[in-house]
Short mmCIF file of C-alpha atoms in Angstrom, two decimals:
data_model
loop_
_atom_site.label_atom_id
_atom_site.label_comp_id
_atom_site.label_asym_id
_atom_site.label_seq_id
_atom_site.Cartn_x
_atom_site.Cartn_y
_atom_site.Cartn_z
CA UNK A 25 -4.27 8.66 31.33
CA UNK A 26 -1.90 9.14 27.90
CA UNK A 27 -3.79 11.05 25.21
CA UNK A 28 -5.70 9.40 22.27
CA UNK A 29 -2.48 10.44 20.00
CA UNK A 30 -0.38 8.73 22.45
CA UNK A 31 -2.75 5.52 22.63
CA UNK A 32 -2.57 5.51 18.89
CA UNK A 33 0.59 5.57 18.38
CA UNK A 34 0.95 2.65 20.53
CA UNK A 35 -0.97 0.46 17.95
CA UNK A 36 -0.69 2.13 14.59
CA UNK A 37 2.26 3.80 13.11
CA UNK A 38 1.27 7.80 12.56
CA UNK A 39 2.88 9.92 9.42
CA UNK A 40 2.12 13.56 9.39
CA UNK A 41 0.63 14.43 6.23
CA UNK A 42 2.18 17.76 5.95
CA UNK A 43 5.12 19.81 4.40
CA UNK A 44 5.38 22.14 7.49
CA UNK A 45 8.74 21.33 9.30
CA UNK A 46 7.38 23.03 12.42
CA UNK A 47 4.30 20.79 12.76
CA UNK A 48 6.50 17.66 12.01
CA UNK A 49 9.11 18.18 14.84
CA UNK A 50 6.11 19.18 16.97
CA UNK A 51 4.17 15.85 16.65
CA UNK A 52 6.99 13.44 16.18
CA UNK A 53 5.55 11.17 13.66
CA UNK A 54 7.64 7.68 12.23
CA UNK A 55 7.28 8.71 8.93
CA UNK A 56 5.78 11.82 6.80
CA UNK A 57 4.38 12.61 3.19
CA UNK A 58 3.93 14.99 0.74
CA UNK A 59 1.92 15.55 -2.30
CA UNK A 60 1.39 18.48 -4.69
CA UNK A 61 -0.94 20.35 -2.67
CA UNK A 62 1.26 20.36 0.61
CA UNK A 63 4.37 21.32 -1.63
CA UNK A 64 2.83 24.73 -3.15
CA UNK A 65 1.50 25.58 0.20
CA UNK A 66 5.17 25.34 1.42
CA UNK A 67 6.39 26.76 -1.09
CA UNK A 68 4.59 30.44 -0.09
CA UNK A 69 5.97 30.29 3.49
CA UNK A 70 8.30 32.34 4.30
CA UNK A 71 10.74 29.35 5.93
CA UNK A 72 10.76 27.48 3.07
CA UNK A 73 12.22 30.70 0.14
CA UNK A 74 15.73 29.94 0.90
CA UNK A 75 15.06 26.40 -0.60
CA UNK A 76 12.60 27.45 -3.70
CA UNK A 77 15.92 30.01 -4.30
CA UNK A 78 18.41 26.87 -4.17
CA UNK A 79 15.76 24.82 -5.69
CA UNK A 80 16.30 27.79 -9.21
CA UNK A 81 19.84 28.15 -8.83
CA UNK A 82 20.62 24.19 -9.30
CA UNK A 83 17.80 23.62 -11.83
CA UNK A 84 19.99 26.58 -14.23
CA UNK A 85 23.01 24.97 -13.54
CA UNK A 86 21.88 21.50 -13.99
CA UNK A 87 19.84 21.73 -17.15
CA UNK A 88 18.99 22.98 -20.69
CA UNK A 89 16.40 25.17 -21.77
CA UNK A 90 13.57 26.62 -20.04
CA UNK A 91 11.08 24.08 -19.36
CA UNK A 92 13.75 21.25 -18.62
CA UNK A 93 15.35 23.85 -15.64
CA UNK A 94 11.35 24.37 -14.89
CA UNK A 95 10.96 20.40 -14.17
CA UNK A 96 13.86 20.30 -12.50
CA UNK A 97 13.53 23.05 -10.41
CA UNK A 98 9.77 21.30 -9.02
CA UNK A 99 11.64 18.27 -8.77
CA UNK A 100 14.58 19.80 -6.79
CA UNK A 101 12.48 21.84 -4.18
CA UNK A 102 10.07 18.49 -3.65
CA UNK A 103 13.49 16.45 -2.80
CA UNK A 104 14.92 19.31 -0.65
CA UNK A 105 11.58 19.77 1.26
CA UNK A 106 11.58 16.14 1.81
CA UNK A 107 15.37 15.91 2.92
CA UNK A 108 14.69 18.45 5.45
CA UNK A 109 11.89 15.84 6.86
CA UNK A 110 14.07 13.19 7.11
CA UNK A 111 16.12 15.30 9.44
CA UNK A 112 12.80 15.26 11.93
CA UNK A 113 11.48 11.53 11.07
CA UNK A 114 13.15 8.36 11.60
CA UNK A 115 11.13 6.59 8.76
CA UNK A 116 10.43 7.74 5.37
CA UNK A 117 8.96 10.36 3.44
CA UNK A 118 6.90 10.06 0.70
CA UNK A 119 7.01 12.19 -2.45
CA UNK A 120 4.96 11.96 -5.24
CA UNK A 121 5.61 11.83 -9.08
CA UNK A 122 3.89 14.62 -10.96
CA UNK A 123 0.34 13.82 -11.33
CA UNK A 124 -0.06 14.46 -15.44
CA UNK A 125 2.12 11.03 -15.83
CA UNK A 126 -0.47 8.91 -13.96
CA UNK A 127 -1.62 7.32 -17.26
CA UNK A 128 2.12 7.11 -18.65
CA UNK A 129 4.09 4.08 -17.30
CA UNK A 130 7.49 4.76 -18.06
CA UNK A 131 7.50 8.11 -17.95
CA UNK A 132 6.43 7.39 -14.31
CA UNK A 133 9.54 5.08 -13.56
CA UNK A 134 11.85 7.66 -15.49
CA UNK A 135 10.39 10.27 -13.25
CA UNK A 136 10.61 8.06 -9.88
CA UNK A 137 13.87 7.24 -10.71
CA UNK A 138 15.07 11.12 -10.88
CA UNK A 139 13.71 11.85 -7.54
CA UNK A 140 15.54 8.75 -5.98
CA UNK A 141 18.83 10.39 -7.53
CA UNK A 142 18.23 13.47 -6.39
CA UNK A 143 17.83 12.64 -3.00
CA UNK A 144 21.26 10.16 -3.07
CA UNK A 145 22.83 13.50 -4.10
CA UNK A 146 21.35 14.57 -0.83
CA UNK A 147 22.97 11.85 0.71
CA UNK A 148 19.38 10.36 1.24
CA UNK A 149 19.52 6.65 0.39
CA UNK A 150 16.25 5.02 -0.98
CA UNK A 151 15.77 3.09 2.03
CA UNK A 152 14.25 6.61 3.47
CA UNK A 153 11.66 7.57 0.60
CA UNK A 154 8.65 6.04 -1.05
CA UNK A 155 7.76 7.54 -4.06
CA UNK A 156 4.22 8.38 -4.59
CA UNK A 157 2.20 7.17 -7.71
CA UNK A 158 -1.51 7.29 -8.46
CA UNK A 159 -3.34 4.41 -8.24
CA UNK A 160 -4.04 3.93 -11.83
CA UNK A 161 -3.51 0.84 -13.54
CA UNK A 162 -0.44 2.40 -15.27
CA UNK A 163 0.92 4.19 -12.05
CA UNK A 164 0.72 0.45 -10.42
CA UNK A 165 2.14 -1.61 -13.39
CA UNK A 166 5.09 1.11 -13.16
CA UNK A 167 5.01 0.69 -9.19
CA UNK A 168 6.19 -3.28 -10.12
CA UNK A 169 8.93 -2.50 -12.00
CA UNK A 170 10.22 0.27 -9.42
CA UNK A 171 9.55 -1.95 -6.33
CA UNK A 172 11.81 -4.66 -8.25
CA UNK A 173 14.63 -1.92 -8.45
CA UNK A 174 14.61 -1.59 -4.89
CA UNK A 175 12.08 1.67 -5.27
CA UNK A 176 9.58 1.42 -2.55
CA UNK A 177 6.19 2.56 -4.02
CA UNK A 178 3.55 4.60 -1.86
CA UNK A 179 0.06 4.30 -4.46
CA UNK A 180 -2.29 7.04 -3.47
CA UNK A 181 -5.73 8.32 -4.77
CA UNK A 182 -7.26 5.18 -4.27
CA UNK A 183 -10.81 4.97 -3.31
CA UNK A 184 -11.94 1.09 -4.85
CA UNK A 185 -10.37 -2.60 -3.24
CA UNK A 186 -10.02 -3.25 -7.27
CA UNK A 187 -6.96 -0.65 -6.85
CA UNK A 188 -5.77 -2.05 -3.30
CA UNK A 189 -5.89 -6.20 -4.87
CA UNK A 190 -4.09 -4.72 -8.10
CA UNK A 191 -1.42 -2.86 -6.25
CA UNK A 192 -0.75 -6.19 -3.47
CA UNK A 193 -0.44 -8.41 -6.49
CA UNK A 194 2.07 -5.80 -8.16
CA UNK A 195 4.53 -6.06 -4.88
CA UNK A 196 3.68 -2.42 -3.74
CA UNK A 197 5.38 -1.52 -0.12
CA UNK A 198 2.27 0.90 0.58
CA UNK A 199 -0.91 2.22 -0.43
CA UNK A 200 -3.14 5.21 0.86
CA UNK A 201 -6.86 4.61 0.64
CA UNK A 202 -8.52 8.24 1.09
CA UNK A 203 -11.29 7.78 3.49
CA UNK A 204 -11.83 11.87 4.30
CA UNK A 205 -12.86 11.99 -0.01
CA UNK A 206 -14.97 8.91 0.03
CA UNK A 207 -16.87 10.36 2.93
CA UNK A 208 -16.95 13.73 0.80
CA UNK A 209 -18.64 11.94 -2.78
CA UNK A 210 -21.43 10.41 -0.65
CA UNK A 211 -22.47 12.84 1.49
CA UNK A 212 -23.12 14.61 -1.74
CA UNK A 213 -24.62 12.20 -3.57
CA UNK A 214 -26.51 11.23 -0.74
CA UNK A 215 -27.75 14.26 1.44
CA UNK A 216 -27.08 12.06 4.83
CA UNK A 217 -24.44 12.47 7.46
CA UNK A 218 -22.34 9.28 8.52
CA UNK A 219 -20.86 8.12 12.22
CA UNK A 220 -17.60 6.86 12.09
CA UNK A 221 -18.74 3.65 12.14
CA UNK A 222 -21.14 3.62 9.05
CA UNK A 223 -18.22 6.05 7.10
CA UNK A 224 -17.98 4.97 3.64
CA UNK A 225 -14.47 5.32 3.56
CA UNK A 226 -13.57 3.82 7.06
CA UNK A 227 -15.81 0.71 6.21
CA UNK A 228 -13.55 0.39 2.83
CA UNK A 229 -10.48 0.50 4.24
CA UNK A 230 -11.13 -2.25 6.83
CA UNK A 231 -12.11 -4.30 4.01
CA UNK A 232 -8.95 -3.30 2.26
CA UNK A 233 -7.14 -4.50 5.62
CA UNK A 234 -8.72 -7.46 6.25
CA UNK A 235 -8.64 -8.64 2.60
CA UNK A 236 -5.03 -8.33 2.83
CA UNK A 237 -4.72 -9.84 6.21
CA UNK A 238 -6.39 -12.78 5.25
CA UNK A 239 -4.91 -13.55 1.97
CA UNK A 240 -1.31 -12.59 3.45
CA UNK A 241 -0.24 -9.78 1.40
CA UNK A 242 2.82 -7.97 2.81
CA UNK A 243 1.14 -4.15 1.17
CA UNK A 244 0.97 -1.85 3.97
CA UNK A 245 -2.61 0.04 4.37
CA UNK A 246 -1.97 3.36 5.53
CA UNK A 247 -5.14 5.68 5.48
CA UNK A 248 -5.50 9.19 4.67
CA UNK A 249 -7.37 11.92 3.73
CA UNK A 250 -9.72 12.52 6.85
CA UNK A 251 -11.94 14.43 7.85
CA UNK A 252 -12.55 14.33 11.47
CA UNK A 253 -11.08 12.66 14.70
CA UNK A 254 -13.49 10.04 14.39
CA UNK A 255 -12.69 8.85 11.44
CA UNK A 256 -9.08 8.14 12.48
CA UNK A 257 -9.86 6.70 15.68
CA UNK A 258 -12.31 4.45 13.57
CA UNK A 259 -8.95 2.68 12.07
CA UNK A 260 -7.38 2.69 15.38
CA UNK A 261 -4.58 -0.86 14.72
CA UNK A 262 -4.21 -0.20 11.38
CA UNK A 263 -0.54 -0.77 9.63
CA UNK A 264 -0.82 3.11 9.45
CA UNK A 265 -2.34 6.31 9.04
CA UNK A 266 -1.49 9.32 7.61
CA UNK A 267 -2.89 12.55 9.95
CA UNK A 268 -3.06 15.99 9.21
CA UNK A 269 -1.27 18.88 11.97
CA UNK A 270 -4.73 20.17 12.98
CA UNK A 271 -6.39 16.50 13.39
CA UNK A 272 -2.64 15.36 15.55
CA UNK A 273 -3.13 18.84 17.39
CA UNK A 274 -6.87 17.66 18.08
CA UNK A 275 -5.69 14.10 19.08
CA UNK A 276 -3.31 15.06 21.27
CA UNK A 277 -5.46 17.15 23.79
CA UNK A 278 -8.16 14.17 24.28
CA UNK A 279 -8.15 11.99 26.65
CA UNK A 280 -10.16 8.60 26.79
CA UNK A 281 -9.58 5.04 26.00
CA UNK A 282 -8.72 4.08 22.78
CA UNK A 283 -10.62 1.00 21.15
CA UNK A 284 -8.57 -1.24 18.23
CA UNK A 285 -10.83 -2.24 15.81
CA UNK A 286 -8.18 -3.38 13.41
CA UNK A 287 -6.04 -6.70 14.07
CA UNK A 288 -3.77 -8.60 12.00
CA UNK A 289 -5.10 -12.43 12.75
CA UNK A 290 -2.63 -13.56 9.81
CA UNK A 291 -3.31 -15.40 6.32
CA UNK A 292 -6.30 -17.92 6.55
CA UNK A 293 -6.98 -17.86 2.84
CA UNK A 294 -4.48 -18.59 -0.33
CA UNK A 295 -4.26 -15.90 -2.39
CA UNK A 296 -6.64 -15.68 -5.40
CA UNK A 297 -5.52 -15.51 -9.10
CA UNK A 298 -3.76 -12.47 -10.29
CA UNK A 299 -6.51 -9.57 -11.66
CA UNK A 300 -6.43 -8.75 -14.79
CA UNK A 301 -6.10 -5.11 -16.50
CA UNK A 302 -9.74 -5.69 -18.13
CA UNK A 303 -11.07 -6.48 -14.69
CA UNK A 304 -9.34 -3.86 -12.73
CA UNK A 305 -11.09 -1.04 -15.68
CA UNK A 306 -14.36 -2.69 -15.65
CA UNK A 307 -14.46 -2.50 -11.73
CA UNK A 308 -13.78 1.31 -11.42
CA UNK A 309 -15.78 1.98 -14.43
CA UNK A 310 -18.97 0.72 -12.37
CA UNK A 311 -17.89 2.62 -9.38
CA UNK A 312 -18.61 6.05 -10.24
CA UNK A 313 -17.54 7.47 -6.93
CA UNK A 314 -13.94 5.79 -7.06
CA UNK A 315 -13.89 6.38 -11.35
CA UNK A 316 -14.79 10.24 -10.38
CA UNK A 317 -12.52 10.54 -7.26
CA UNK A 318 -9.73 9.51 -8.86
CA UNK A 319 -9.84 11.43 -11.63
CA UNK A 320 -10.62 14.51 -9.58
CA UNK A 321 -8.16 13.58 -7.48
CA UNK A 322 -5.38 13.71 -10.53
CA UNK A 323 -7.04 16.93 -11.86
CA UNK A 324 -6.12 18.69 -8.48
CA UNK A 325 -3.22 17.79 -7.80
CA UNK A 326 -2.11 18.51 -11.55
CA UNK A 327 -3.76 21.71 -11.07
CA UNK A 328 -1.62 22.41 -7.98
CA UNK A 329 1.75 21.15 -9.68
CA UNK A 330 1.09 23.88 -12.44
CA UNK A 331 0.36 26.73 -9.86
CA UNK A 332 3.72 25.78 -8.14
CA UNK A 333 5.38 25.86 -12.22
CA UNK A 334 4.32 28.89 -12.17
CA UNK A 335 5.85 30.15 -8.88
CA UNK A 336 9.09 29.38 -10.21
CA UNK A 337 8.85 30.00 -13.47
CA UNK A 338 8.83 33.72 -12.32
CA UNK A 339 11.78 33.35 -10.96
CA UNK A 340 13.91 31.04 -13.58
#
């Protein structure tokens, strides 16, 4: 009998949510992504110096002044960590606009539009990277505009079906619901433990799913952020799912049969009228584990962005 990996790859397209090059040419995923977080803890491995030193030495020759060769030097080593990944995947890669523009529109599209050129200079065409935005109502209006320019979007932090319907409606290629963080804010607030099957964050991203499904939105729902092997194999059929190393590693030494509990049964409902910005706020602001997710969410992977600054900045 195949593994549960191999069963799930069957159904369900799998993205390694990693950085490491070694763990991505081990599990062979279709596509793989990036964020802040993976990027700094690339950045202090010994494979990846040789490209934080190229990333310095084309930021100085490239730009003016210290923190414009700073920003460029982030920018750089994020592109050149992802261009070695499209060497091992024969999808995309995902890599994600600094988090401290999630509430700034076109700062966001100036900034998504950089990394795109960078990686053409690369010789990495568009067609092979999503750029990753948060999924605030400014990251997604600014996700429209890119996905008209040909810029497939890839909206992450979001934890509320307010941020999945707004993103759909805005023409988005992808979104990552985090299940793994939605488990985390109600354990807490709750004191219980959760089965895969009564997971807060599995049980939204069916909805998400099957909301889109019905109403025949083309968005892709790609979950992320888990936890345990449960929790994936809890989405087993969906469009796709982003898995860390250890949780592949863990998939691909069990054995069983896999059950799909996702289907695509196509659109049996027109599509309702477009949300508006008020009701988009008002729904997150009576959330408070999606309103305090997503903000922590931002916080950390600002906080991450700056630690990596400062990596380089010692060396600029």
């Amino acid at each position: 009998m195949s593994t549960l990996l191999d069963q799930l790859k069957a159904v369900t397209t799998v993205v390694a949510d990693t950085g490491d090059l070694d763990s991505i040419a081990q599990f062979k995923p279709v596509d793989a992504t990036t964020n802040p977080s993976l990027l700094l803890n690339a950045s202090q491995q010994a494979s990846s110096q040789s490209t934080l030193s190229d990333a310095i030495h084309y930021a100085k020759a490239k730009a003016t002044g210290s923190q414009a060769q700073l920003e460029l030097a982030c920018d750089k080593f994020a592109v050149d960590i992802g261009t070695a990944i499209s060497k091992l995947v024969p999808g995309r890669v995902s890599t994600e606009v600094d988090a401290r523009l999630s509430f700034d529109t076109q700062a966001t599209i100036a900034k998504a539009r950089q990394l795109i050129a960078l990686y053409q200079e690369n010789g990495v065409g568009p067609e092979r990277v999503l750029i990753k935005i948060a999924s605030t109502w400014e990251g997604i209006q600014a996700a429209r505009v890119l996905e008209q320019e040909g810029i497939q979007c890839n909206l992450t932090l979001l934890f509320h079906k307010a941020q999945a319907i707004a993103c759909a409606e805005a023409g988005v290629f992808l979104i990552s619901p985090f299940v793994g963080r939605i488990l985390d804010w109600y354990k807490a607030a709750t004191g219980q433990d959760y089965t895969a099957e009564t997971d807060p964050g599995v049980l939204s991203v069916r909805d998400i799913y099957q909301y889109y499904k019905q109403h025949g939105y083309a968005t892709i729902v790609m979950g992320a952020s888990f936890r345990n092997t449960g929790e994936v194999l809890a989405l087993a059929g969906c469009d796709r799912l982003t898995i860390s190393p250890a949780l592949l590693q863990a998939l691909s030494q069990q054995q069983g049969e896999l059950t799909v509990h996702l289907q695509d049964l196509g659109a049996s409902s027109p599509q309702p009228a477009a949300m508006t910005e008020a009701a988009f706020r008002w729904a997150l602001n009576e959330d408070a584990m999606a309103t305090e997710k997503l903000a922590e969410g931002i916080r950390k992977f600002a906080a991450d962005q700056r630690k990596l600054e400062q990596l380089l900045q010692q060396q600029l």
